[in-house]
Short mmCIF file of C-alpha atoms in Angstrom, two decimals:
data_model
loop_
_atom_site.label_atom_id
_atom_site.label_comp_id
_atom_site.label_asym_id
_atom_site.label_seq_id
_atom_site.Cartn_x
_atom_site.Cartn_y
_atom_site.Cartn_z
CA MET A 11 131.57 111.42 92.84
CA ALA A 12 128.97 108.95 91.40
CA PRO A 13 130.11 106.69 88.74
CA ALA A 14 128.58 107.57 85.56
CA PRO A 15 125.62 105.25 84.24
CA GLY A 16 127.37 102.90 81.49
CA SER A 17 130.87 102.95 82.92
CA SER A 18 132.95 99.81 81.57
CA THR A 19 133.91 98.76 84.96
CA GLU A 20 130.32 98.43 86.18
CA LEU A 21 131.06 94.85 87.86
CA GLY A 22 134.48 96.50 89.48
CA VAL A 23 132.31 99.09 90.73
CA PHE A 24 129.36 96.78 92.17
CA LEU A 25 132.16 94.52 93.94
CA ARG A 26 133.94 97.46 95.29
CA SER A 27 130.85 98.98 96.79
CA ARG A 28 130.03 95.40 98.44
CA ARG A 29 133.55 95.03 99.65
CA GLU A 30 133.72 98.40 101.50
CA ARG A 31 130.49 98.08 102.90
CA LEU A 32 131.32 94.85 104.89
CA SER A 33 133.53 94.83 108.06
CA PRO A 34 135.80 92.50 109.09
CA GLU A 35 133.51 91.32 111.88
CA GLU A 36 130.89 90.75 109.66
CA ALA A 37 133.24 88.77 107.20
CA GLY A 38 134.77 86.72 110.56
CA LEU A 39 137.93 88.47 110.01
CA PRO A 40 139.70 89.94 113.39
CA ARG A 41 139.70 93.70 112.82
CA GLY A 42 143.24 93.82 114.19
CA GLU A 43 145.35 96.98 115.81
CA GLY A 44 145.57 100.30 114.36
CA ARG A 45 143.62 102.35 112.33
CA ARG A 46 142.21 100.88 108.80
CA ARG A 47 142.41 103.24 105.98
CA THR A 48 140.03 101.18 103.76
CA PRO A 49 136.08 101.54 104.94
CA GLY A 50 135.10 97.60 104.95
CA LEU A 51 137.13 94.68 103.78
CA ARG A 52 140.88 94.87 102.03
CA ARG A 53 141.00 93.57 98.86
CA GLU A 54 143.35 91.19 99.81
CA GLU A 55 141.15 90.25 102.65
CA LEU A 56 138.43 89.42 100.41
CA ALA A 57 140.70 87.58 97.90
CA THR A 58 141.63 85.25 100.61
CA LEU A 59 138.01 84.70 101.88
CA ALA A 60 136.69 83.96 98.22
CA GLY A 61 139.86 81.63 97.46
CA ILE A 62 141.11 83.64 94.57
CA SER A 63 144.70 85.46 93.92
CA ILE A 64 144.73 89.07 94.79
CA ASP A 65 146.43 90.13 91.39
CA TYR A 66 143.06 88.34 89.94
CA TYR A 67 140.70 89.79 92.19
CA ILE A 68 142.23 93.81 91.51
CA ARG A 69 141.85 93.19 87.84
CA LEU A 70 138.49 92.22 88.36
CA GLU A 71 137.66 95.48 90.07
CA ARG A 72 139.52 97.11 87.74
CA GLY A 73 137.70 95.64 84.58
CA THR A 74 140.75 94.21 83.26
CA GLU A 75 139.41 91.10 84.05
CA ARG A 76 136.06 90.89 82.40
CA HIS A 77 135.12 87.10 82.23
CA PRO A 78 134.83 85.80 85.83
CA SER A 79 133.41 81.89 85.83
CA PRO A 80 130.16 81.17 87.72
CA ALA A 81 132.37 79.30 90.06
CA VAL A 82 134.43 82.54 90.98
CA ILE A 83 131.17 84.80 91.00
CA ASP A 84 129.43 82.14 93.67
CA ALA A 85 132.68 82.07 95.43
CA LEU A 86 132.45 86.08 95.79
CA VAL A 87 129.17 85.98 96.54
CA ARG A 88 129.91 83.65 99.98
CA ALA A 89 132.52 85.83 100.69
CA LEU A 90 130.43 88.97 100.71
CA ARG A 91 127.90 87.69 101.95
CA VAL A 92 125.55 89.04 99.70
CA ASP A 93 121.92 88.36 99.51
CA GLN A 94 119.79 86.65 96.65
CA ASP A 95 118.70 89.75 94.65
CA GLU A 96 122.47 90.99 94.96
CA HIS A 97 123.83 87.46 93.79
CA ALA A 98 121.35 87.78 90.51
CA HIS A 99 122.51 91.36 89.67
CA LEU A 100 126.44 90.20 90.18
CA ARG A 101 125.67 87.12 87.46
CA ALA A 102 124.18 89.36 85.25
CA LEU A 103 126.96 92.13 85.12
CA ALA A 104 129.23 88.99 85.14
CA ALA A 105 127.42 87.96 81.95
CA GLY A 106 126.70 90.88 80.44
CA VAL A 107 130.23 92.65 79.74
CA ASP A 108 130.77 91.97 76.34
CA ARG A 109 127.21 92.93 75.46
CA PRO A 110 127.20 94.88 71.84
CA THR A 111 126.68 98.64 72.88
CA GLY A 112 125.13 101.08 70.65
CA ALA A 113 121.10 100.29 71.50
CA GLU A 114 120.45 103.87 72.08
CA ASN A 115 116.56 103.79 71.78
CA ILE A 116 116.09 100.64 73.64
CA GLY A 117 112.65 100.59 75.34
CA SER A 118 111.82 104.08 73.79
CA ASN A 119 108.17 102.56 73.23
CA ARG A 120 105.73 104.39 75.26
CA HIS A 121 102.32 102.55 73.59
CA VAL A 122 99.99 101.07 75.80
CA GLY A 123 97.32 98.22 74.74
CA PRO A 124 93.88 98.85 74.81
CA GLY A 125 93.68 95.68 77.07
CA VAL A 126 95.79 97.00 79.33
CA ARG A 127 93.90 100.18 79.99
CA VAL A 128 91.04 97.99 80.36
CA LEU A 129 92.42 96.54 83.09
CA LEU A 130 93.43 99.97 84.86
CA GLU A 131 89.69 100.50 84.75
CA GLN A 132 89.05 97.19 86.05
CA LEU A 133 91.00 97.83 89.29
CA ARG A 134 89.06 100.89 90.63
CA PRO A 135 89.10 101.86 93.08
CA PHE A 136 92.40 100.17 93.78
CA PRO A 137 94.99 102.93 92.35
CA ALA A 138 96.93 101.46 89.40
CA TYR A 139 99.38 102.92 86.57
CA VAL A 140 101.82 101.73 84.06
CA THR A 141 105.46 102.65 83.78
CA ASN A 142 107.86 101.82 81.36
CA ARG A 143 111.24 100.61 82.48
CA ILE A 144 112.62 103.91 83.53
CA GLY A 145 109.74 104.94 85.87
CA ASP A 146 108.08 107.10 83.03
CA LEU A 147 104.24 106.97 83.60
CA LEU A 148 102.42 105.91 80.38
CA ALA A 149 98.79 105.05 81.72
CA TRP A 150 96.78 105.47 84.75
CA ASN A 151 93.18 105.06 86.65
CA PRO A 152 91.97 108.05 88.49
CA GLY A 153 93.41 106.96 91.67
CA GLY A 154 96.85 105.71 90.41
CA LEU A 155 97.47 109.20 89.28
CA ARG A 156 96.20 110.90 92.42
CA MET A 157 98.92 108.90 94.42
CA PHE A 158 101.58 111.84 92.92
CA PRO A 159 99.64 114.72 93.88
CA GLY A 160 100.72 118.03 92.12
CA ILE A 161 101.89 115.60 89.01
CA GLU A 162 99.23 116.40 86.52
CA ASP A 163 100.15 119.91 86.49
CA THR A 164 103.86 118.51 84.89
CA PRO A 165 103.74 117.97 81.07
CA ALA A 166 102.91 114.32 80.26
CA SER A 167 106.59 113.82 79.27
CA ARG A 168 107.69 114.52 82.23
CA ARG A 169 105.61 112.31 84.53
CA ASN A 170 108.17 110.20 85.76
CA VAL A 171 107.84 108.32 89.01
CA VAL A 172 111.71 108.66 90.17
CA ARG A 173 111.78 112.53 89.04
CA PHE A 174 108.74 113.16 91.22
CA ALA A 175 110.02 111.70 94.09
CA PHE A 176 113.27 113.68 93.95
CA LEU A 177 112.47 116.83 92.36
CA HIS A 178 108.93 117.43 93.40
CA PRO A 179 108.15 119.70 96.56
CA GLY A 180 105.18 117.46 97.41
CA ALA A 181 106.87 114.17 97.24
CA ARG A 182 108.84 114.51 100.91
CA GLY A 183 106.26 114.85 102.72
CA LEU A 184 104.06 112.30 100.74
CA TYR A 185 105.84 109.85 102.02
CA ALA A 186 106.16 108.64 105.95
CA ASN A 187 110.08 106.99 105.53
CA TRP A 188 111.10 109.00 102.42
CA GLU A 189 114.27 107.62 101.88
CA ALA A 190 113.66 103.99 102.77
CA GLN A 191 110.58 104.12 100.49
CA LEU A 192 112.52 105.40 97.41
CA THR A 193 115.72 103.34 97.82
CA GLY A 194 114.14 100.73 95.19
CA LEU A 195 113.41 103.53 92.54
CA VAL A 196 116.93 104.37 92.60
CA SER A 197 118.43 100.32 92.85
CA GLY A 198 115.77 99.98 89.69
CA LEU A 199 117.78 102.92 87.49
CA ARG A 200 120.92 101.58 88.81
CA GLN A 201 120.97 98.04 87.71
CA LEU A 202 119.54 99.29 84.40
CA ALA A 203 122.55 101.54 83.68
CA ALA A 204 124.59 98.50 84.38
CA LEU A 205 122.98 96.75 81.76
CA GLU A 206 121.89 99.06 79.16
CA PRO A 207 125.17 101.32 79.32
CA ASP A 208 124.10 103.32 75.76
CA ALA A 209 120.27 103.87 76.22
CA LYS A 210 119.95 107.41 76.05
CA ASP A 211 116.24 107.70 77.77
CA LEU A 212 118.25 106.30 80.87
CA ARG A 213 121.12 108.48 80.85
CA ASP A 214 119.25 111.69 80.40
CA LEU A 215 117.15 110.75 83.65
CA VAL A 216 120.19 109.44 85.47
CA GLY A 217 121.91 112.55 84.56
CA GLU A 218 119.26 115.24 85.53
CA LEU A 219 118.58 113.47 88.90
CA LEU A 220 122.29 113.31 89.69
CA VAL A 221 122.81 117.18 89.04
CA LYS A 222 119.57 118.47 90.43
CA SER A 223 119.49 115.90 93.31
CA PRO A 224 122.00 115.68 96.21
CA ASP A 225 119.65 112.90 97.61
CA PHE A 226 119.57 110.89 94.18
CA ALA A 227 123.21 110.86 94.01
CA ARG A 228 124.23 109.90 97.04
CA LEU A 229 121.58 106.70 96.49
CA TRP A 230 122.99 106.18 93.32
CA GLU A 231 126.52 106.15 94.57
CA ARG A 232 125.28 103.61 97.62
CA TYR A 233 124.30 101.20 94.93
CA ASP A 234 121.70 99.33 96.61
CA VAL A 235 120.35 96.39 95.08
CA ASP A 236 116.21 95.99 95.76
CA ARG A 237 113.76 94.10 93.49
CA TYR A 238 110.77 96.70 93.18
CA ARG A 239 108.16 94.02 93.47
CA ARG A 240 105.72 94.12 96.28
CA GLY A 241 105.62 95.91 99.75
CA SER A 242 104.19 98.52 101.86
CA LYS A 243 104.20 102.25 101.81
CA SER A 244 103.13 104.60 104.82
CA ILE A 245 101.42 107.78 102.93
CA HIS A 246 100.63 111.06 104.28
CA HIS A 247 98.21 112.28 101.53
CA PRO A 248 97.05 115.56 101.22
CA LEU A 249 93.44 114.55 99.95
CA VAL A 250 92.55 111.64 102.06
CA GLY A 251 95.24 111.47 105.17
CA ASP A 252 97.24 108.83 106.56
CA LEU A 253 97.75 105.64 104.88
CA SER A 254 99.59 102.16 105.20
CA VAL A 255 98.79 100.82 101.81
CA SER A 256 100.40 97.57 100.02
CA TYR A 257 101.33 97.43 96.36
CA GLN A 258 102.24 94.94 93.43
CA VAL A 259 104.25 95.23 90.89
CA MET A 260 103.30 93.11 87.72
CA ARG A 261 105.75 92.80 84.53
CA LEU A 262 103.75 93.11 81.30
CA GLU A 263 104.71 90.59 79.26
CA GLY A 264 105.40 91.24 75.68
CA THR A 265 106.44 95.19 75.95
CA GLN A 266 109.61 96.69 76.31
CA GLY A 267 110.05 96.44 80.05
CA HIS A 268 106.33 98.00 81.13
CA SER A 269 104.97 97.36 83.92
CA LEU A 270 101.72 97.72 85.95
CA LEU A 271 101.91 98.85 89.92
CA SER A 272 98.45 98.45 91.96
CA TYR A 273 97.80 99.40 95.43
CA TYR A 274 95.42 97.32 97.14
CA ALA A 275 93.48 96.89 100.24
CA GLU A 276 90.89 94.39 102.13
CA ALA A 277 87.36 95.68 101.89
CA GLY A 278 86.36 97.61 105.00
CA THR A 279 89.47 98.57 106.06
CA PRO A 280 90.53 102.75 105.89
CA ALA A 281 93.04 102.21 103.39
CA HIS A 282 90.27 100.58 101.17
CA ASP A 283 87.60 103.46 102.39
CA ALA A 284 90.55 105.93 101.04
CA PHE A 285 91.19 104.59 98.04
CA VAL A 286 87.27 104.45 97.14
CA LEU A 287 87.10 108.20 98.12
CA LEU A 288 90.55 108.71 95.92
CA ASP A 289 88.68 107.50 93.17
CA ARG A 290 85.84 109.59 93.60
CA PHE A 291 87.32 112.79 93.70
CA SER A 292 85.93 115.57 91.42
CA GLU A 293 88.32 117.82 89.86
CA ASP A 294 86.98 120.86 91.38
CA ASP A 295 87.32 118.96 95.17
CA ILE A 296 91.16 117.88 93.86
CA SER A 297 91.92 121.61 93.06
CA ALA A 298 90.49 122.95 96.13
CA SER A 299 92.54 120.54 98.13
CA TRP A 300 95.92 121.44 95.83
CA ALA A 301 95.50 125.22 96.58
CA ALA A 302 94.80 124.89 100.53
CA VAL A 303 97.69 122.82 100.44
CA GLY A 304 99.65 125.50 98.26
CA PRO A 305 101.30 125.06 95.11
CA PHE A 306 103.06 121.94 93.56
CA GLU A 307 106.14 122.69 91.19
CA GLU A 308 108.91 120.78 90.16
CA GLN A 309 111.98 122.01 90.92
#
């Protein structure tokens, strides 16, 4: 069962997830004879590699040891062979174990200032939109909303990029490599849940997705750490066909965790032409295209 957001042993959950996915061979250890009952490294193997006592490491996984030093964290990072983003997340978990609780309404501000709306308009024909820290769609230009085919039929209060990706029937056919391209969305919520255990909006969204989407629950359990900053996607779009597009995420300073995502393409490329077309579609054109594809209704 996937651990609930806001677990008091989130540091231990993350350590265990990384220990269980690292094989002895990858850690430079002989596998030995016989069947291993533990996936990945045993606790005592990891403790030895990190140069700490097995008792101390067990306390870290169980959450009874709550103040590992930076030197211990760095030793575990080397032993677990995690990447830079995972290292940063591990440090954040270690630093946040005694953070005060009770901030249930953190990040609830959905206001998008006029300057940001001007930016969205000026980015046309590039699709662009603004989300809050849990992925709620707050503002967009025409192409930005149309990158989520059918979402315009969803009430504005439920327009969320992660909810769309896992619960909307149109999403699975939209992305060429559905799981690989959505890992970063789950990862972002997973990391946020570790740092904001009392945030009601986050808790409600994650709870809904864990119940309704086995795929989301599986990726949540996997606990990937993927900084969703920039990248590319291959999309099968019902309005403009197949696209290979690039995107950039920009954090909006002075807000409660708002970000602006914009797609982009070089002028004269097929992707740029598709963006121009997507930006210019009339509502009648879109309605006719959706009718030809079939109705989109959130599960």
